[in-house]
Amino acid sequence: MDEALERLRDLPYEDLGFAELDHHRALRTGFPEVVLGEGKTAEQVASIAGKLAARNDRLLVTRAGPETYRAVKDAVPDAVYHATARAITLDRSGEAKRPGVAVCCAGTSDLPVAEEAAVTAELMGSAAERLYDVGVAGIHRLLDKMAALRAARALVVVAGMEGALPSVVAGLVAAPVIAVPTSTGYGASFKGLAPLLAMLNACAAGVAVVNIDNGFGAGYLAAVINRQAWQGAPE
Amino acid sequence: MDEALERLRDLPYEDLGFAELDHHRALRTGFPEVVLGEGKTAEQVASIAGKLAARNDRLLVTRAGPETYRAVKDAVPDAVYHATARAITLDRSGEAKRPGVAVCCAGTSDLPVAEEAAVTAELMGSAAERLYDVGVAGIHRLLDKMAALRAARALVVVAGMEGALPSVVAGLVAAPVIAVPTSTGYGASFKGLAPLLAMLNACAAGVAVVNIDNGFGAGYLAAVINRQAWQGAPE
Amino acid sequence: MDEALERLRDLPYEDLGFAELDHHRALRTGFPEVVLGEGKTAEQVASIAGKLAARNDRLLVTRAGPETYRAVKDAVPDAVYHATARAITLDRSGEAKRPGVAVCCAGTSDLPVAEEAAVTAELMGSAAERLYDVGVAGIHRLLDKMAALRAARALVVVAGMEGALPSVVAGLVAAPVIAVPTSTGYGASFKGLAPLLAMLNACAAGVAVVNIDNGFGAGYLAAVINRQAWQGAPE
Amino acid sequence: MDEALERLRDLPYEDLGFAELDHHRALRTGFPEVVLGEGKTAEQVASIAGKLAARNDRLLVTRAGPETYRAVKDAVPDAVYHATARAITLDRSGEAKRPGVAVCCAGTSDLPVAEEAAVTAELMGSAAERLYDVGVAGIHRLLDKMAALRAARALVVVAGMEGALPSVVAGLVAAPVIAVPTSTGYGASFKGLAPLLAMLNACAAGVAVVNIDNGFGAGYLAAVINRQAWQGAPE
Amino acid sequence: MDEALERLRDLPYEDLGFAELDHHRALRTGFPEVVLGEGKTAEQVASIAGKLAARNDRLLVTRAGPETYRAVKDAVPDAVYHATARAITLDRSGEAKRPGVAVCCAGTSDLPVAEEAAVTAELMGSAAERLYDVGVAGIHRLLDKMAALRAARALVVVAGMEGALPSVVAGLVAAPVIAVPTSTGYGASFKGLAPLLAMLNACAAGVAVVNIDNGFGAGYLAAVINRQAWQGAPE
Amino acid sequence: MDEALERLRDLPYEDLGFAELDHHRALRTGFPEVVLGEGKTAEQVASIAGKLAARNDRLLVTRAGPETYRAVKDAVPDAVYHATARAITLDRSGEAKRPGVAVCCAGTSDLPVAEEAAVTAELMGSAAERLYDVGVAGIHRLLDKMAALRAARALVVVAGMEGALPSVVAGLVAAPVIAVPTSTGYGASFKGLAPLLAMLNACAAGVAVVNIDNGFGAGYLAAVINRQAWQGAPE
Amino acid sequence: MDEALERLRDLPYEDLGFAELDHHRALRTGFPEVVLGEGKTAEQVASIAGKLAARNDRLLVTRAGPETYRAVKDAVPDAVYHATARAITLDRSGEAKRPGVAVCCAGTSDLPVAEEAAVTAELMGSAAERLYDVGVAGIHRLLDKMAALRAARALVVVAGMEGALPSVVAGLVAAPVIAVPTSTGYGASFKGLAPLLAMLNACAAGVAVVNIDNGFGAGYLAAVINRQAWQGAPE
Amino acid sequence: MDEALERLRDLPYEDLGFAELDHHRALRTGFPEVVLGEGKTAEQVASIAGKLAARNDRLLVTRAGPETYRAVKDAVPDAVYHATARAITLDRSGEAKRPGVAVCCAGTSDLPVAEEAAVTAELMGSAAERLYDVGVAGIHRLLDKMAALRAARALVVVAGMEGALPSVVAGLVAAPVIAVPTSTGYGASFKGLAPLLAMLNACAAGVAVVNIDNGFGAGYLAAVINRQAWQGAPE
C-alpha cells in the first residue's frame, strides 16, 4: 500500500456518529467538521459540539432550531446562531474571507437554503455575495446583477418551483454553477422533484446539482472550488 | 332538457374513429376536423381525409409521415405537407390569417413540436409569428424579440430539457402562455417528465400546460384565444 | 437593446419577497399584486399587504387563514376575507365586473380551489359564473347548465379524483378550458397526480392545465383571456 | 383437510406452461382454457392449442398475430381468427349466447382491447353488445345509447387518454362496470398510467379496474358476472 | 332523446355536496346514499345525514370518527356506529340479508377496510361472510375455509403488504374477486402502491381492483353483483 | 493495517472489464468468475472467456446468445451452452454437486431467469432441484411439492406478475428464500416493478430480494448459503 | 396429500392477528413469535404478549415505544426493553448465543434499524457482532474491521443516503450480505427509495435486500442462515 | 442597463440550432462550441461543423456515430474521431494540456461516458488522468490509485448500478467530485435512476451530480474548475 494508505491508518477518530465523516476530511483539508442537527436532541448536539470545539477552531451545525442553539451555547459560549439558515457556527480562526462565491435565489421561500449555503461558504473562508431577488420571472433584476454574477469563481444557485434559475445564470457566466433545488412549492413540485429534474436537464453547460434543500453541500463545494482558485491543487 | 340538448340531438355524425371528436366541435366553432395520423395506416388516413375534405373546406392530419402524405394526396390533390411539423393540411377557406399568435422555442430539437403548433394555428385562421432561437441559456436573444413577444395575444412556448422558457417569457408579457414540454433530451428528462413538471410549477402567473409533444393542442388553444380577442365570445 | 429593455430598466421595485413577481406584471397589465400567504407569518403578510395597499387599488392574498386575515385587517381595514377560498382581497377600483368567466366543479371537496379561482377572476375584473354541482357521474346536471357553459369566454374546470370533468366540458363548449387538478381524494390519487395526468391527456382539444390546487393560476389566466376578448391585445 | 382439498388433490394437470392456470378453473367452471400468445413462438402456441382442442370444446389464444393463427389452423382447422382482437378462438360447444354484456370504447385506438374483451365474453357464452363510439368528449352519443347501456348486467368500459369513460358510464347505469385502461396515447399518458390512475379514482361507485390493455381479463369477469345473473352461485 | 334521457330530466336533486352522486343512483337502484365523512365537520355530516334519513330508509356514512357519530346520533337517533369500519349506518328497510358475499383479509391491520366493505354490503342487502385470518403466509388456514369461499357469488379480498391474497383466492374459486389494496405497511409499500400493482397483475383471471383502502367501493360492487345473481338484470 | 489488507495488496488482477469483480472473489471463495455477456460483442466475450479458462477450472458467461456461444466454443471447446438460461458454462472441477438448493417458478415466461439461477448454483457446486409449475393461482401443485421445498437449505423463488410466490413459499418452509422478480408481464407490471415491490413487502419472514431478472445473483447467493451449511463459516 | 399437509392440518392456531403468521413458523423452526407493535395500542400488544409468553420461552415485539413496554411489563414482568431498537424481548430459553452474525452501519441515524436487526438475531440464538462506524466515506475504518467482517457467516448491512455500504462490504467478504435500506435522509432520498434502488443494483454478487427500515427481517434471515451453518438443513 | 448588458447586445450569433448555446459562452470563455450529434443527420452535423471550424480553432461533436464522422471529415479534414467516446474533435489551438482532471469509473460498460468526459476536458485544455478500473466492489484497486486521485483538482466519477463510487472517492480526496450516473444496468436501475438518486444522496461532502450519461457536462465542469485553479476567476 502506498503512502496515502499509511496516512489513512494513522488517522485518529472518535465515536461522534454523523460528525465523523467530515472529521477525517478536516485533517486533510483544514475545513470544519459538520454536525447535522436534524434528528438529534439538543443535548446530543451540544455534547458533540462541545467535543468538536475543544479540538477545532471552527464548528458548523446545520438544521438546528433555537432550542438546540441554546443548548450548544451553554457548551460553546462563543457559538453564533444564524436564524434564517438554521445553522450554528463557531469561527476562532481569524481567517480573512476571500471573495469569489456568489449565492443566488429568487426570494422569501428559498432563503433558508440559500443562507445555509452562504453561512457554510463563509465558515470555510469564502466571502459570500448574496443575490437574493433574481428570479427568472423578472429577468431584468438578474441582468442588473451581472457584474456581481461574473465576478464569482463559483456560484450557488438555489431555486424551487420550475428550477430555471441555474440555467439562466449559467448562460450568463463562465464559472461553475452549483444548483440546489428546494422543496418549497406544492402540488406537482412533488417536494422538490420538479426543480431537481429541471436542474439535471439544464441546457447550459457548467451546471451540477446537489440534493434537494442541501444548502450545506452546495456552499461547501463552492468554497472548495473558490479555495482552489487561490491556492491551486489540494496537496 | 334545454335547448342545448335539442341541438346536441340533431348533430349528424359519421363513424370516422378518432376524427369524430372534433367533427362536432367543427359544427359549433368553424374550426377544422383533426385526424391523428399516428397508429393509423396510410390508407386509413387517406380514406378519412377524403371523406372530410368532401364536407369541409379545411383539413388537418397530425403526426403523418411522407408515405401517409402520398396516400392522402391521391385522395385530396390540393393537400399540403409540412415536413418538419409532420402535418398535412388543406385550406380552401380563403380566410385571411390574423396576427396574434407567437410560437417560441430554443432550436433544432423542439422544431417539430413548434411547427405542429404553428401550422395548426395558421389553419385555424391565425398568423403564427415564429420565434425559434430564444432559449434561456442565451437570454439576450429573447430580450431582442420583446416587441414580437408583447404583440401577441396568445403565446405557445415549446421547451424540452429544463422547461424554463415559459416562465421567463410569461415574466415578460401579459398575454396567456400555453406551454408545451417536449420529449427531447435524455436521462433525467424521463421522456419529457422534467420539463412537464417544471412548466406546471412556473413561478410566473399566466402559464398553462398541455401534454408532452402536444403541439397541436397548444396551437389550437392559442388560435381559439386569439379568435376570441377579435370576435368576442364563442356564441 | 430595444425599447422594451428600456422600459424594463426603469421599473421600480421593492424587496417584497414573493410579491415582487407580480408587481412588475402589474405595471404592464393593471392586474393586482399577489401575496402567497402559505409559509409566511401573519405579521409578514400584514406588512407586505400594508405596503401594497398604499400603492395599489387592489390586493390579493392567497392561502391565508383567519389569523392572517385579522392581522391584515389591522393594516388594511377595508380588506375582505373569503373563507372558503382562504383568500383576502381589496378592491377600491370601482371597476365593473364583466361577464365571461365560468368556474365549474363537482362539489364540496373542490370548493376551496374553485373559490380561489373565482375570487381571483373577480378581483381582476371578470364576473365569475359559479357552476358547482356538475360532476361527471351525474351528467344530466352538467347538461342542464349548458347555456351558462357556452356563454363563457374562458372556463376554469376544477376536479379531483379521476379528473374527467375538463374533458367532458371541453367537448361541449368552444371556449378555452383551464383545468385544475385537486389534491383531494386518497390512495391512488397520489395527492392529485391522478387528475393531473388525466387532464394532460384530455381527449378534447382546447384544454390546458395548471398545477395541482392552483386555483389562483387558473382564475388569473381565465381573467386574462376574458379581458382580451373585450379589450383586444395587451399593448 | 376438508372436501375441497380432496378435490384439489385429484385434479389432473399437464405441463402446458401458462395454460395450466386456467385449466384447473375450467374443471370447476366450464369456462375455456386461455393461452397467452405473446412471448411464445407460433409453433409453441400451435402445439398447446392442439392438445387443448383435443380435450375441450372451446379454446382461446390471446395476443396472437396472423402467423400464429396460420400455425394454429394447421393443428386445429376449425379455429377462427379475430384480427382486430388479435385472438384465436374455437367454439364447438353449440352453446347459445345470452345477452347481458356490453363493451364500450371511444374509437379506433382502443378497438383491439375492446374486441379482446368482446371475443372473450362471447366465447364464454355471453353475447357482447358493442358500443364503440361513445367517448366523453361527445357526450350526446353516449346518451343516445342509454337503453343499451342500461340493459347490460355487466359492462366493460375501455379507455385510454384521460380514462374518464368508466366514471361517466357508471353514473348512468346500476350494473357493475369493469374498467380497462389502455396504453394508447403519448407523453403524460406514461403507457397507460394516466387512465389507470383515473379509473382507480372513479367518483362513481360500481367501478373496478383490471390491468392496462387487459381486455381478456375484463371480458372474462363480465362473462362470469353475467353467467351468475342467469345461473346463480357458482356451485 | 330516448326515454332514458326523459327519466334523467325529471330527477330531483338537492345541494348535498358529495352525497348527490349516489342520490341519483338510489332512485335507479334502491341502494342507499353514501356520505364520505372524511374532510367534513361533524356538524356538516349530521346535517346531511338528517336530510337523507328523512327521505330514505337507509343511510351510510363512511370514514366517520366517534365524534361525528355523536353528532349524527343527535340528528338520527336510530343510527348505528361500526367502530372498526369507522362507518355509521341506518337501516329501517327490514330487508332480509341474502347470502353470497364473502370478505377476506389476513388480520389486524386490514380489518378497518374489510369491515367497511362488509358493513357496506350488508346495508345493501347482502349477508357478509367474514373470513379474516386467511393470509398467504399460512396457506392452510385459507384452504380450511374453502367451502365458505366457494359458496360466495362475489368475494371482496383485502390485502396490504405484497397484495397476494386475491391471486390465491381467485385460483380457488369461480366467482368474481374484488381486490382492495390497503395502505398499511411501510417502506417499499409506498402507501399501498405495492399491493395495488400486485393486484392489477394478478395471474389468476377473475380479479378486478378498486382504489387503495376503498372498502366501500368493493363492498358496493360485491353487493351489486350478488343482487344481480338473485334478481337478474338491473331493469 | 491488518492481515486482511496485506492479502488485498497482493491480489493479482488483469484488465478484464466487468469480470474483475468476481475474479477477486474467486481467490477468496473458490467460486467461478462471471462474465456478463450483455453489451459485449461475441469476440469480446470469447477473448475474456479464453483468458479465464486458462486460469480457472470453472467459467460462467450470463446473458449470452447462440452467436456468442459459437465464438466462445472456438476459444474454449469444452464450454457448454444452456439455451433457456442463455448461459455458457465450463466445469472441469469434477466437484460433486451437493443437494440443498431449490429453484421455483410458475412456468413458461419465468423459465429463463429460473434456469439462470439453477445453472449458476450448479456451477458453484450445488445440485438445483427445479420446481417449475408452482404458481399461486394453482396452490395444490405447490402443496404437492412440499417435501422438496422443505428439504432445501436455500430456495430461489422466481415470479413475475403479482410476485406472490415467495410469500407463499416462505410461509411453508424455514430455510431462506431468495426472491427474484421478473420483467415479464405488461401494463401495470412496469417492467417488473410490481413483483419487485410485492416481494420487498412479503408478509412472511425469511425473504430477501435481488434485482429484477437477476437469476445469477439469486443462484449465487443460494449456493453460498448452501455451501455454508455443509462447510461452516467462509474462512 | 403428503405428510407435510398432514402436519399443516393439525396445527393449532389462535386469533392473534398479525402474530399468527410466525406462530406457525415457530412450530416448525423453534424461532420466536413476532408482534409488530406499530399500529396497535399498548393494551393490545400487552394482551398478545401475555398469551404468547404463556406458551413460548421467547417473545419479540418490534416497533414498540416506552409506553407499550410498560404495558407489556405488567403482563410479562421479565420482558426486556431495547430502547434504540424500540424492541421488547423475552428469552427464557437459556440457549447459548453462537457467533456468526455481523451487523454493520455508518452511524447515528441508522442505529435503530441496525439494533432491531441485532436484537432479533440475538433472540434467535446468534451472537451479533456490531460494527457501527463503517461508512463508505471513511473507508479506512471499514478496512480496519476486516477480520470481524470476514469471520461472519451472515452479514446485515444497514445504510441510508446512497446505500453504498452493502456493495463495498460484499466486495470484501464471501458470506451472504443482507442489505437494509433506511428511510433516513431527505430530499432525493424519497424516504429510502434511493438506497433501496442502489442496493438492488449492487455490483458485487452476494447481496440481497429487504424492505426499507426492516431490521427485523434482515436479522431474522441472518440468524436463519447462521443457524443452518451450524445445524445443517432445517429438517 | 449596466456594462454587461452592453456586451450582450453586441454578441454576434448565427442560426446554428443547438450549437448557438455554447457559441456565446465561447466568446466569453475561450471554450469550444459543442454540437450534440444525437437527433441530427450526418449532413446536418457536417454543415454545422464546417461553419464552426471556419471560425474557431476547436470543435466538439458529441454522440456521433462513425457515419457522422465520415461526413464531418469531408467538411473538416483534420477532425479526429474518438470511437469509444463517440465524439468528434478538432484542436488547432496548439494549447498545452495542463494536469488536474481525473476521470474514474469501474470498467467496460461505463467507458463511453467516461471517455466523453475525458475527451471534453482535454479539448478544453486539461490533461485527463484516466482511472478506469476502480469499482467499489474491489476497493483495494481504488486505494492503489490514491496518489493519482489526490493529485487532481477536479474529479469526474462515472458509475452505473448502485452509483457508490463518487461517495467513496469523495471520502478520500479534498477536491470537487463531479458525479455522472450511467444508464447501464437493468431492472431496478430504471435507466440510471438508481445511481442518480444514490449520487444525489452521497454521504460525503464535495459531490455534485450531472444528468444521466452526461459525460460532456462533467468533463466541461471539471475543466472549468481546473482552469480556474491555474488562472483564477473567469474575468
PDB file of N, CA, C and O in Angstrom, chain D residues 1-10 235, chain E residues 131 134 139-151 172, chain F residues 139-140 143, chain G residues 1 5-6 8-10 13:
ATOM      1  N   MET D   1     -57.906 -32.212   6.266  1.00  0.00           N
ATOM      2  CA  MET D   1     -58.336 -31.311   5.193  1.00  0.00           C
ATOM      3  C   MET D   1     -59.771 -31.642   4.738  1.00  0.00           C
ATOM      4  O   MET D   1     -60.185 -32.775   4.700  1.00  0.00           O
ATOM      5  N   ASP D   2     -60.471 -30.620   4.354  1.00  0.00           N
ATOM      6  CA  ASP D   2     -61.886 -30.797   4.009  1.00  0.00           C
ATOM      7  C   ASP D   2     -62.064 -31.342   2.593  1.00  0.00           C
ATOM      8  O   ASP D   2     -61.090 -31.594   1.869  1.00  0.00           O
ATOM      9  N   GLU D   3     -63.268 -31.433   2.251  1.00  0.00           N
ATOM     10  CA  GLU D   3     -63.620 -31.991   0.952  1.00  0.00           C
ATOM     11  C   GLU D   3     -63.011 -31.225  -0.226  1.00  0.00           C
ATOM     12  O   GLU D   3     -62.605 -31.814  -1.235  1.00  0.00           O
ATOM     13  N   ALA D   4     -62.926 -29.902  -0.065  1.00  0.00           N
ATOM     14  CA  ALA D   4     -62.358 -29.102  -1.157  1.00  0.00           C
ATOM     15  C   ALA D   4     -60.926 -29.554  -1.447  1.00  0.00           C
ATOM     16  O   ALA D   4     -60.522 -29.684  -2.606  1.00  0.00           O
ATOM     17  N   LEU D   5     -60.157 -29.797  -0.405  1.00  0.00           N
ATOM     18  CA  LEU D   5     -58.787 -30.258  -0.608  1.00  0.00           C
ATOM     19  C   LEU D   5     -58.757 -31.606  -1.301  1.00  0.00           C
ATOM     20  O   LEU D   5     -57.899 -31.888  -2.134  1.00  0.00           O
ATOM     21  N   GLU D   6     -59.685 -32.448  -0.940  1.00  0.00           N
ATOM     22  CA  GLU D   6     -59.765 -33.752  -1.592  1.00  0.00           C
ATOM     23  C   GLU D   6     -59.904 -33.580  -3.095  1.00  0.00           C
ATOM     24  O   GLU D   6     -59.222 -34.217  -3.882  1.00  0.00           O
ATOM     25  N   ARG D   7     -60.786 -32.686  -3.480  1.00  0.00           N
ATOM     26  CA  ARG D   7     -60.995 -32.465  -4.907  1.00  0.00           C
ATOM     27  C   ARG D   7     -59.754 -31.899  -5.578  1.00  0.00           C
ATOM     28  O   ARG D   7     -59.398 -32.270  -6.691  1.00  0.00           O
ATOM     29  N   LEU D   8     -59.089 -30.984  -4.878  1.00  0.00           N
ATOM     30  CA  LEU D   8     -57.860 -30.411  -5.410  1.00  0.00           C
ATOM     31  C   LEU D   8     -56.853 -31.497  -5.720  1.00  0.00           C
ATOM     32  O   LEU D   8     -56.182 -31.491  -6.745  1.00  0.00           O
ATOM     33  N   ARG D   9     -56.724 -32.462  -4.770  1.00  0.00           N
ATOM     34  CA  ARG D   9     -55.690 -33.476  -4.915  1.00  0.00           C
ATOM     35  C   ARG D   9     -55.858 -34.270  -6.199  1.00  0.00           C
ATOM     36  O   ARG D   9     -54.889 -34.683  -6.835  1.00  0.00           O
ATOM     37  N   ASP D  10     -57.078 -34.475  -6.580  1.00  0.00           N
ATOM     38  CA  ASP D  10     -57.335 -35.367  -7.697  1.00  0.00           C
ATOM     39  C   ASP D  10     -57.296 -34.676  -9.057  1.00  0.00           C
ATOM     40  O   ASP D  10     -57.487 -35.328 -10.081  1.00  0.00           O
ATOM     41  N   GLU D 235     -71.514 -22.821  -7.477  1.00  0.00           N
ATOM     42  CA  GLU D 235     -71.595 -24.261  -7.161  1.00  0.00           C
ATOM     43  C   GLU D 235     -73.040 -24.724  -7.232  1.00  0.00           C
ATOM     44  O   GLU D 235     -73.883 -24.193  -6.585  1.00  0.00           O
TER      45      GLU D 235
ATOM     46  N   LEU E 131     -64.127 -13.671   6.557  1.00  0.00           N
ATOM     47  CA  LEU E 131     -63.024 -14.647   6.658  1.00  0.00           C
ATOM     48  C   LEU E 131     -61.763 -13.835   6.879  1.00  0.00           C
ATOM     49  O   LEU E 131     -61.129 -13.383   5.928  1.00  0.00           O
ATOM     50  N   VAL E 134     -56.902 -15.247   6.898  1.00  0.00           N
ATOM     51  CA  VAL E 134     -56.553 -16.120   5.779  1.00  0.00           C
ATOM     52  C   VAL E 134     -55.398 -15.543   4.946  1.00  0.00           C
ATOM     53  O   VAL E 134     -55.490 -15.409   3.729  1.00  0.00           O
ATOM     54  N   ILE E 139     -51.023 -20.748   4.455  1.00  0.00           N
ATOM     55  CA  ILE E 139     -51.971 -21.130   3.408  1.00  0.00           C
ATOM     56  C   ILE E 139     -52.986 -22.160   3.895  1.00  0.00           C
ATOM     57  O   ILE E 139     -54.109 -22.235   3.380  1.00  0.00           O
ATOM     58  N   HIS E 140     -52.642 -22.950   4.933  1.00  0.00           N
ATOM     59  CA  HIS E 140     -53.559 -23.999   5.382  1.00  0.00           C
ATOM     60  C   HIS E 140     -54.859 -23.414   5.936  1.00  0.00           C
ATOM     61  O   HIS E 140     -55.913 -23.989   5.811  1.00  0.00           O
ATOM     62  N   ARG E 141     -54.764 -22.211   6.545  1.00  0.00           N
ATOM     63  CA  ARG E 141     -55.998 -21.612   7.060  1.00  0.00           C
ATOM     64  C   ARG E 141     -56.929 -21.196   5.926  1.00  0.00           C
ATOM     65  O   ARG E 141     -58.142 -21.268   6.040  1.00  0.00           O
ATOM     66  N   LEU E 142     -56.337 -20.768   4.833  1.00  0.00           N
ATOM     67  CA  LEU E 142     -57.167 -20.416   3.684  1.00  0.00           C
ATOM     68  C   LEU E 142     -57.864 -21.661   3.133  1.00  0.00           C
ATOM     69  O   LEU E 142     -59.067 -21.642   2.829  1.00  0.00           O
ATOM     70  N   LEU E 143     -57.103 -22.739   3.043  1.00  0.00           N
ATOM     71  CA  LEU E 143     -57.669 -23.972   2.495  1.00  0.00           C
ATOM     72  C   LEU E 143     -58.783 -24.499   3.400  1.00  0.00           C
ATOM     73  O   LEU E 143     -59.757 -25.086   2.918  1.00  0.00           O
ATOM     74  N   ASP E 144     -58.644 -24.238   4.675  1.00  0.00           N
ATOM     75  CA  ASP E 144     -59.658 -24.659   5.637  1.00  0.00           C
ATOM     76  C   ASP E 144     -61.006 -23.993   5.388  1.00  0.00           C
ATOM     77  O   ASP E 144     -62.045 -24.505   5.817  1.00  0.00           O
ATOM     78  N   LYS E 145     -60.961 -22.835   4.738  1.00  0.00           N
ATOM     79  CA  LYS E 145     -62.193 -22.063   4.532  1.00  0.00           C
ATOM     80  C   LYS E 145     -62.746 -22.257   3.122  1.00  0.00           C
ATOM     81  O   LYS E 145     -63.562 -21.458   2.676  1.00  0.00           O
ATOM     82  N   MET E 146     -62.293 -23.293   2.441  1.00  0.00           N
ATOM     83  CA  MET E 146     -62.636 -23.337   1.033  1.00  0.00           C
ATOM     84  C   MET E 146     -64.134 -23.467   0.785  1.00  0.00           C
ATOM     85  O   MET E 146     -64.654 -22.898  -0.184  1.00  0.00           O
ATOM     86  N   ALA E 147     -64.840 -24.152   1.632  1.00  0.00           N
ATOM     87  CA  ALA E 147     -66.289 -24.276   1.436  1.00  0.00           C
ATOM     88  C   ALA E 147     -66.941 -22.897   1.461  1.00  0.00           C
ATOM     89  O   ALA E 147     -67.773 -22.572   0.600  1.00  0.00           O
ATOM     90  N   ALA E 148     -66.548 -22.077   2.424  1.00  0.00           N
ATOM     91  CA  ALA E 148     -67.124 -20.732   2.513  1.00  0.00           C
ATOM     92  C   ALA E 148     -66.730 -19.891   1.310  1.00  0.00           C
ATOM     93  O   ALA E 148     -67.536 -19.124   0.769  1.00  0.00           O
ATOM     94  N   LEU E 149     -65.474 -20.007   0.888  1.00  0.00           N
ATOM     95  CA  LEU E 149     -65.016 -19.238  -0.270  1.00  0.00           C
ATOM     96  C   LEU E 149     -65.823 -19.588  -1.510  1.00  0.00           C
ATOM     97  O   LEU E 149     -66.248 -18.725  -2.271  1.00  0.00           O
ATOM     98  N   ARG E 150     -66.052 -20.893  -1.704  1.00  0.00           N
ATOM     99  CA  ARG E 150     -66.717 -21.331  -2.923  1.00  0.00           C
ATOM    100  C   ARG E 150     -68.224 -21.093  -2.904  1.00  0.00           C
ATOM    101  O   ARG E 150     -68.867 -21.119  -3.950  1.00  0.00           O
ATOM    102  N   ALA E 151     -68.757 -20.861  -1.735  1.00  0.00           N
ATOM    103  CA  ALA E 151     -70.201 -20.606  -1.662  1.00  0.00           C
ATOM    104  C   ALA E 151     -70.539 -19.174  -2.070  1.00  0.00           C
ATOM    105  O   ALA E 151     -71.694 -18.864  -2.329  1.00  0.00           O
ATOM    106  N   LEU E 172     -58.816 -20.376  -6.459  1.00  0.00           N
ATOM    107  CA  LEU E 172     -59.586 -21.411  -5.768  1.00  0.00           C
ATOM    108  C   LEU E 172     -61.082 -21.339  -6.031  1.00  0.00           C
ATOM    109  O   LEU E 172     -61.801 -22.285  -5.752  1.00  0.00           O
TER     110      LEU E 172
ATOM    111  N   ILE F 139     -52.702 -23.518  -6.180  1.00  0.00           N
ATOM    112  CA  ILE F 139     -51.957 -23.723  -4.938  1.00  0.00           C
ATOM    113  C   ILE F 139     -51.728 -25.198  -4.635  1.00  0.00           C
ATOM    114  O   ILE F 139     -50.765 -25.566  -3.961  1.00  0.00           O
ATOM    115  N   HIS F 140     -52.611 -26.083  -5.147  1.00  0.00           N
ATOM    116  CA  HIS F 140     -52.469 -27.514  -4.842  1.00  0.00           C
ATOM    117  C   HIS F 140     -51.164 -28.071  -5.394  1.00  0.00           C
ATOM    118  O   HIS F 140     -50.563 -28.952  -4.797  1.00  0.00           O
ATOM    119  N   LEU F 143     -48.478 -27.311  -2.948  1.00  0.00           N
ATOM    120  CA  LEU F 143     -48.561 -28.155  -1.748  1.00  0.00           C
ATOM    121  C   LEU F 143     -48.058 -29.562  -2.052  1.00  0.00           C
ATOM    122  O   LEU F 143     -47.488 -30.226  -1.189  1.00  0.00           O
TER     123      LEU F 143
ATOM    124  N   MET G   1     -52.708 -36.078  -0.344  1.00  0.00           N
ATOM    125  CA  MET G   1     -51.752 -35.089   0.166  1.00  0.00           C
ATOM    126  C   MET G   1     -50.661 -35.775   1.001  1.00  0.00           C
ATOM    127  O   MET G   1     -50.917 -36.728   1.704  1.00  0.00           O
ATOM    128  N   LEU G   5     -48.725 -31.920   4.423  1.00  0.00           N
ATOM    129  CA  LEU G   5     -50.087 -31.409   4.550  1.00  0.00           C
ATOM    130  C   LEU G   5     -50.749 -31.949   5.808  1.00  0.00           C
ATOM    131  O   LEU G   5     -51.516 -31.253   6.474  1.00  0.00           O
ATOM    132  N   GLU G   6     -50.431 -33.192   6.129  1.00  0.00           N
ATOM    133  CA  GLU G   6     -50.978 -33.766   7.362  1.00  0.00           C
ATOM    134  C   GLU G   6     -50.597 -32.909   8.558  1.00  0.00           C
ATOM    135  O   GLU G   6     -51.419 -32.599   9.417  1.00  0.00           O
ATOM    136  N   LEU G   8     -49.708 -29.800   8.540  1.00  0.00           N
ATOM    137  CA  LEU G   8     -50.371 -28.497   8.451  1.00  0.00           C
ATOM    138  C   LEU G   8     -51.764 -28.563   9.068  1.00  0.00           C
ATOM    139  O   LEU G   8     -52.185 -27.669   9.791  1.00  0.00           O
ATOM    140  N   ARG G   9     -52.473 -29.644   8.750  1.00  0.00           N
ATOM    141  CA  ARG G   9     -53.862 -29.745   9.183  1.00  0.00           C
ATOM    142  C   ARG G   9     -53.977 -29.690  10.711  1.00  0.00           C
ATOM    143  O   ARG G   9     -54.936 -29.158  11.254  1.00  0.00           O
ATOM    144  N   ASP G  10     -52.981 -30.243  11.364  1.00  0.00           N
ATOM    145  CA  ASP G  10     -53.079 -30.369  12.811  1.00  0.00           C
ATOM    146  C   ASP G  10     -52.574 -29.152  13.573  1.00  0.00           C
ATOM    147  O   ASP G  10     -52.621 -29.137  14.790  1.00  0.00           O
ATOM    148  N   TYR G  13     -54.110 -22.983  16.079  1.00  0.00           N
ATOM    149  CA  TYR G  13     -53.872 -21.546  15.969  1.00  0.00           C
ATOM    150  C   TYR G  13     -54.922 -20.758  16.743  1.00  0.00           C
ATOM    151  O   TYR G  13     -56.018 -21.206  16.964  1.00  0.00           O
TER     152      TYR G  13
END
